[in-house]
Short mmCIF file of C-alpha atoms and ligand atoms in Angstrom, two decimals:
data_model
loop_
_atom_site.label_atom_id
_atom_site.label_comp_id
_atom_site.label_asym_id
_atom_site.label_seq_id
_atom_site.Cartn_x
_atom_site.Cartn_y
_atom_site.Cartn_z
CA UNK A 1 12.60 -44.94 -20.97
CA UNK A 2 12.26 -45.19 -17.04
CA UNK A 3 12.96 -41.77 -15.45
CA UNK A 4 13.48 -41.53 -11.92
CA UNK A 5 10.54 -38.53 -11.24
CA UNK A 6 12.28 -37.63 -7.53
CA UNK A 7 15.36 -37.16 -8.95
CA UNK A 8 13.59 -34.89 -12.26
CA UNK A 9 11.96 -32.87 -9.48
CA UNK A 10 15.10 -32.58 -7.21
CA UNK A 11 17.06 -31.26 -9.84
CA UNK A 12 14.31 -28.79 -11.35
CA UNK A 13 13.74 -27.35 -7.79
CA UNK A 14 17.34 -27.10 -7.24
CA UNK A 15 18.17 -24.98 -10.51
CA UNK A 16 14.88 -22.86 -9.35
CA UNK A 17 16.61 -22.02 -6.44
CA UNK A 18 19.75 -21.57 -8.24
CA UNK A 19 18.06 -19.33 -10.92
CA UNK A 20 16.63 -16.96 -7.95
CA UNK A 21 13.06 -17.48 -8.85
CA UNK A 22 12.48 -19.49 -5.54
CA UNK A 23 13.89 -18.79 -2.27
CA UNK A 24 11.31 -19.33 0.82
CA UNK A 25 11.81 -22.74 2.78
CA UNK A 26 7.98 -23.41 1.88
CA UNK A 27 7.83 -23.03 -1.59
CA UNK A 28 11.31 -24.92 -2.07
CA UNK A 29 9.40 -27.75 0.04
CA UNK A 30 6.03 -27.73 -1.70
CA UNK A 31 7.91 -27.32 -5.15
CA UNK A 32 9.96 -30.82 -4.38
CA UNK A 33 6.68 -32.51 -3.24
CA UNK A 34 3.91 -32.06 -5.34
CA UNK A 35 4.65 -34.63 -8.15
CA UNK A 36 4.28 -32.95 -11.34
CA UNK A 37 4.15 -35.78 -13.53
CA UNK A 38 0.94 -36.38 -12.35
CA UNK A 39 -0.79 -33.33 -14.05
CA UNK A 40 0.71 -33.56 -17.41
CA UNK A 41 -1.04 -35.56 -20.04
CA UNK A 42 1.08 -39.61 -20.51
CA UNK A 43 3.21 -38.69 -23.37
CA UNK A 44 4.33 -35.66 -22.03
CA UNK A 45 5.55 -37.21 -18.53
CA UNK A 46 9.29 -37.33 -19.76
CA UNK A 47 9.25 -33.91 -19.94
CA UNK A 48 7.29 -33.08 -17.06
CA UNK A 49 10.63 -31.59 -14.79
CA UNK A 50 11.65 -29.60 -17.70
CA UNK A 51 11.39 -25.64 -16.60
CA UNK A 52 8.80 -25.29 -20.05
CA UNK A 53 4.91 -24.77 -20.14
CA UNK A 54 3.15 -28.32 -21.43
CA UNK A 55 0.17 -28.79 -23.22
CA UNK A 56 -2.79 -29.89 -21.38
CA UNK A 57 -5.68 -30.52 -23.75
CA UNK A 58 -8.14 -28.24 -24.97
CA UNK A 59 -5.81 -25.43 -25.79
CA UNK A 60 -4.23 -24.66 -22.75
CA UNK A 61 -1.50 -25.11 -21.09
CA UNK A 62 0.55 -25.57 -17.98
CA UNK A 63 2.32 -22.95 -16.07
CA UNK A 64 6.32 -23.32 -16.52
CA UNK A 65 7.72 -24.25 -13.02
CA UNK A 66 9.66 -20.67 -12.89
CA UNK A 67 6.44 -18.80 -13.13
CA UNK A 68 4.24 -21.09 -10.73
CA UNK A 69 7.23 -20.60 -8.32
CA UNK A 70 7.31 -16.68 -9.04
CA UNK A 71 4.11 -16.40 -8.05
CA UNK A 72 3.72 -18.69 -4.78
CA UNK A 73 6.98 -16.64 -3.55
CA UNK A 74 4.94 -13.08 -3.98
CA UNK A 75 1.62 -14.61 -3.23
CA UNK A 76 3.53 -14.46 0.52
CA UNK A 77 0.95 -17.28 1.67
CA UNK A 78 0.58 -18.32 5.29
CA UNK A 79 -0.35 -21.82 6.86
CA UNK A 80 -4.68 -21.90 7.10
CA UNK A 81 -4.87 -19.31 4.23
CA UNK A 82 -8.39 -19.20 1.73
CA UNK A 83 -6.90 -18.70 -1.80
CA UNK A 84 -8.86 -18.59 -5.10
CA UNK A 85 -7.39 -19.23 -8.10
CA UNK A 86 -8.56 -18.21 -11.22
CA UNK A 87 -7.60 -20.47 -14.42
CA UNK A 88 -7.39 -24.39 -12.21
CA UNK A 89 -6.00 -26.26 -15.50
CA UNK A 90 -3.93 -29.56 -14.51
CA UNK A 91 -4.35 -28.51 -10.68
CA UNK A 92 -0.64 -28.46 -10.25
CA UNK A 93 -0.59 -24.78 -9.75
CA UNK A 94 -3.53 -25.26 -6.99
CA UNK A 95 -1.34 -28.39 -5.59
CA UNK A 96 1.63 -26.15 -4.74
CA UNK A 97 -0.12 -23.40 -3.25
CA UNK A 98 -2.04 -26.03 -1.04
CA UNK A 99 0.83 -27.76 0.40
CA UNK A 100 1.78 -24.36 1.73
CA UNK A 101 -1.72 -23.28 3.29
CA UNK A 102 -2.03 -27.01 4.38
CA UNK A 103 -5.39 -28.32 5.57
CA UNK A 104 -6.39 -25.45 8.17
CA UNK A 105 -6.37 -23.91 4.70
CA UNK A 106 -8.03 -24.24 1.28
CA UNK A 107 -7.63 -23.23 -2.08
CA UNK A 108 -10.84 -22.88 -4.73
CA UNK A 109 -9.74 -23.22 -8.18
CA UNK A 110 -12.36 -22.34 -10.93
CA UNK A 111 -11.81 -23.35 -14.00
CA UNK A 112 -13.93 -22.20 -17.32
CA UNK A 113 -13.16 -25.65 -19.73
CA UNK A 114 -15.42 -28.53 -17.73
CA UNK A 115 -13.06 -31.09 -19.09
CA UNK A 116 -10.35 -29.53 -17.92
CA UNK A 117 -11.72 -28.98 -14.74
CA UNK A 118 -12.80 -32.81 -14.29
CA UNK A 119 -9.22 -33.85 -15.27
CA UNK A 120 -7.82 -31.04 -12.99
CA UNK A 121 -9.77 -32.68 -10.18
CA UNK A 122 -8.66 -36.52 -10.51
CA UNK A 123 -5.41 -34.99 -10.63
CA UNK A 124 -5.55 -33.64 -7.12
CA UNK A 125 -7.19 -36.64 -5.36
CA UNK A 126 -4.13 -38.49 -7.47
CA UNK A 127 -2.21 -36.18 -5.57
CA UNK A 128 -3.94 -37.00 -2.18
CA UNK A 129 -4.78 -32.88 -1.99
CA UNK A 130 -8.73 -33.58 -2.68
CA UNK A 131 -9.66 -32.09 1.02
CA UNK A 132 -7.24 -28.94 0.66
CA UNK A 133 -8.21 -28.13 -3.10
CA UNK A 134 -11.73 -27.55 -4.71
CA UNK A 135 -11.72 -27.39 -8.30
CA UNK A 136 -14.76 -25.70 -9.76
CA UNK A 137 -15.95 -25.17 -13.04
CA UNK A 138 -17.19 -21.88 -13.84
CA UNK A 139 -16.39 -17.86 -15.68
CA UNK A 140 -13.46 -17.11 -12.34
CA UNK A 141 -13.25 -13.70 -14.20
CA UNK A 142 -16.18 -12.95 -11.69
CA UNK A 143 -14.82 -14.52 -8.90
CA UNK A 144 -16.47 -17.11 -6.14
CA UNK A 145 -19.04 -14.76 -4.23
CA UNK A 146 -20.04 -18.32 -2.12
CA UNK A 147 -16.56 -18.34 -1.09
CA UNK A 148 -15.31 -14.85 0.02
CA UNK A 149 -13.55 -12.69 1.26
CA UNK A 150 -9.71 -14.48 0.36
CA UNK A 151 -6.27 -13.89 2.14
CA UNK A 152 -4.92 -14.25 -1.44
CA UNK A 153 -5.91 -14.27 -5.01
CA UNK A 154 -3.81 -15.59 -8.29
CA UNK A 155 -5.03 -15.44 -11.86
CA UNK A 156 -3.61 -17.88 -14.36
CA UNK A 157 -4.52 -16.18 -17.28
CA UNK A 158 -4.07 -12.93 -19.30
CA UNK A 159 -6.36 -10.36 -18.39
CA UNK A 160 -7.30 -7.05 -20.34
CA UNK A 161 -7.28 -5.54 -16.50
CA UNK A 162 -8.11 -6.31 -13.15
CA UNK A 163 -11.70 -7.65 -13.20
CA UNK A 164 -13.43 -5.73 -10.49
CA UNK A 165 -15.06 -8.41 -8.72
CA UNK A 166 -11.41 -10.10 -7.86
CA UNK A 167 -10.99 -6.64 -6.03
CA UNK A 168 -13.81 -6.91 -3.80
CA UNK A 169 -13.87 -10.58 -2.88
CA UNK A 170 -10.35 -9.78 -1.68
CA UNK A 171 -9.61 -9.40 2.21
CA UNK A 172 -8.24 -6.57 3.99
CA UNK A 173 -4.59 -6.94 3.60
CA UNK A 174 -5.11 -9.18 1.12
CA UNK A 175 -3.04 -9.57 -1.65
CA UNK A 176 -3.79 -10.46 -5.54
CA UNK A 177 -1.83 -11.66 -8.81
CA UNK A 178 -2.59 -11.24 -12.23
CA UNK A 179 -1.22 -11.21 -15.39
CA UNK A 180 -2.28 -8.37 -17.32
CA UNK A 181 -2.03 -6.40 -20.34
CA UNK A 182 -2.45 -7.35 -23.53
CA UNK A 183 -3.67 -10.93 -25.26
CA UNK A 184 -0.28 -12.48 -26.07
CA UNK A 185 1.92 -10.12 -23.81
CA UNK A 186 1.58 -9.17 -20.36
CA UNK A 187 3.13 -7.71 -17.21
CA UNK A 188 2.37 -9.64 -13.50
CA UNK A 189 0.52 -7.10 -11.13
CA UNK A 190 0.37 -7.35 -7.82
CA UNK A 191 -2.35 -5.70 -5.65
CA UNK A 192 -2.08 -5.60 -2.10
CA UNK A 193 -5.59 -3.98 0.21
CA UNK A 194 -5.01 -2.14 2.90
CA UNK A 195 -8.24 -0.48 4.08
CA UNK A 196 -9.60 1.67 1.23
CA UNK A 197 -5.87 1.72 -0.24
CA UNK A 198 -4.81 -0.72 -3.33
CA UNK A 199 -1.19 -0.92 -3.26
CA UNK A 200 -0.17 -1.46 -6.99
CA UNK A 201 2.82 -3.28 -8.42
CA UNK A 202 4.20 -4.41 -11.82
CA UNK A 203 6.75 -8.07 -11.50
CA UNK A 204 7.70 -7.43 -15.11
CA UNK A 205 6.89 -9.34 -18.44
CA UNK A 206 4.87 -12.55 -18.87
CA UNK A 207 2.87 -14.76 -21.37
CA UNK A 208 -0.29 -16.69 -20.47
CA UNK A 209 -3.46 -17.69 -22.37
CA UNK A 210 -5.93 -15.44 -22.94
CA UNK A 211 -8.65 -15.31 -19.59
CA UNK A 212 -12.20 -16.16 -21.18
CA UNK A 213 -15.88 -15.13 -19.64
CA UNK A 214 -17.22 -11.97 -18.69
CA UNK A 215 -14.22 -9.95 -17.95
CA UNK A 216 -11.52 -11.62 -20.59
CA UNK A 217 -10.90 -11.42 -24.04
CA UNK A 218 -13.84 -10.77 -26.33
CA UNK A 219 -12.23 -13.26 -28.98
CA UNK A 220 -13.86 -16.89 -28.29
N1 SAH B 301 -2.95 -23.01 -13.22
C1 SAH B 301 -2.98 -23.95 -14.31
C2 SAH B 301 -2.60 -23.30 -15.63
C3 SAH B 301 -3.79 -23.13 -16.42
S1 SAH B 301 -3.66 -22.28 -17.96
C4 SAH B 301 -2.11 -25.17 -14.04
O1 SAH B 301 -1.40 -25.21 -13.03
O2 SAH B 301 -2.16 -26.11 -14.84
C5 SAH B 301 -5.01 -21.20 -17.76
C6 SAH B 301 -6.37 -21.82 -17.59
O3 SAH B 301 -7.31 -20.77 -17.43
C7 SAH B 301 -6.87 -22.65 -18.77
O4 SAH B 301 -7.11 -23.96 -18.35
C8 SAH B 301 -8.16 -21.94 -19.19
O5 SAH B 301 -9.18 -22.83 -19.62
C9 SAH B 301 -8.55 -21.23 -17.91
N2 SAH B 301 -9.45 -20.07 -18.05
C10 SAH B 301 -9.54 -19.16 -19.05
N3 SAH B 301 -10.49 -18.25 -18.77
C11 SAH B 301 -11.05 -18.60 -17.59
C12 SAH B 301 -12.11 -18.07 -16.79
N4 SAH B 301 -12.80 -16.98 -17.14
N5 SAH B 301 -12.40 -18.69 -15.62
C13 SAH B 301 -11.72 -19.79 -15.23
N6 SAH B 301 -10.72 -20.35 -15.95
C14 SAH B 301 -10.38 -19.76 -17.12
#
């Protein structure tokens, strides 16, 4: 079967837009570049455009398009941004959020499964993003000290709660995401600093897999 990938994208982005999850000219335009197909294992590449989550190895999976573009929309990121992201998996989610902080930017991705995060990484130079992204593998639920303070923050991952350290290594005016709650259900919150205030919101309902390390589930 020969699928035409542009068109697969085209089409996906368009029913994003459609579907209100995506609305801001930069997100549209990094959700039609960053070729997807690329992060998905081989067999799965057919169904690479389809609005699902994919297996990626190891257990884990791939963010549904919807839900990467939820987040980059209330993420709110800016051209020469810092990000971390917590949970790097295939690096598409890191790929997107890079084409919109661009290279006066750069995003650090840590990622706890070392395969994962080696695969995560060829992915990205596939993608020609290997001087915007830095995939690194490592517990994220305690941040990347070396690194901070960020502009933003995203967590891929279900979370018990907030893990403190995120908090801190966050910038003034800063602004985080995380799914949290419980270990197959959760609810998106966003966190926004301003001075000694945390501005606190809940995005409504969401499923992830389960953060691991220091501040995740005690299960593994
Ligand atoms: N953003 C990814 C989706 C990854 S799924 C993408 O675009 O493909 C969530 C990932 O979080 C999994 O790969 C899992 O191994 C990773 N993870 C779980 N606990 C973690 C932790 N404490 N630190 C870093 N990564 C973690």
């Amino acid at each position: 079967m020969h699928l035409d990938f542009e068109l697969e994208r085209n089409k996906l982005v368009e029913s994003l837009l459609r579907r209100g999850y995506i609305s801001k000219p930069e997100v549209i335009k990094a959700m039609m570049k960053v070729p997807r197909h690329i992060f998905v294992p081989k067999d799965i590449e057919p169904y690479a455009y389809h609005d699902c989550p994919q297996q990626i190895g190891e257990g884990q999976t791939i963010s549904a398009p919807h839900m990467v573009g939820i987040m980059v929309e209330r993420l709110d990121l800016q051209p020469g941004q810092k990000v971390l992201e917590v949970g790097g998996g295939s690096g598409y989610h890191a790929a997107v959020v890079a084409e919109i902080v661009g290279k006066e930017g750069h995003v650090y991705s840590i990622e706890y499964v070392e395969a994962l995060a080696k695969r995560g990484r060829e992915n990205i130079k596939k993608a020609g993003l290997g001087d915007i992204v830095t995939i690194i593998h490592g517990d994220g639920s305690e941040g990347l000290k070396e690194h901070a303070p960020y502009d933003r923050i995203f967590v891929t991952c279900a979370s018990p709660d907030v893990p403190p350290p995120l908090l801190e290594q966050l910038k003034d005016r800063g602004k985080l995401l995380i799914p949290a709650g419980g270990r197959r259900y959760q609810t998106l919150i966003y966190y926004e600093k301003k001075g000694k205030k945390i501005i606190r919101k809940d995005y409504g309902g969401c499923v992830f897999v389960p953060l691991r390390g220091k501040y995740g589930f005690k299960l593994f």
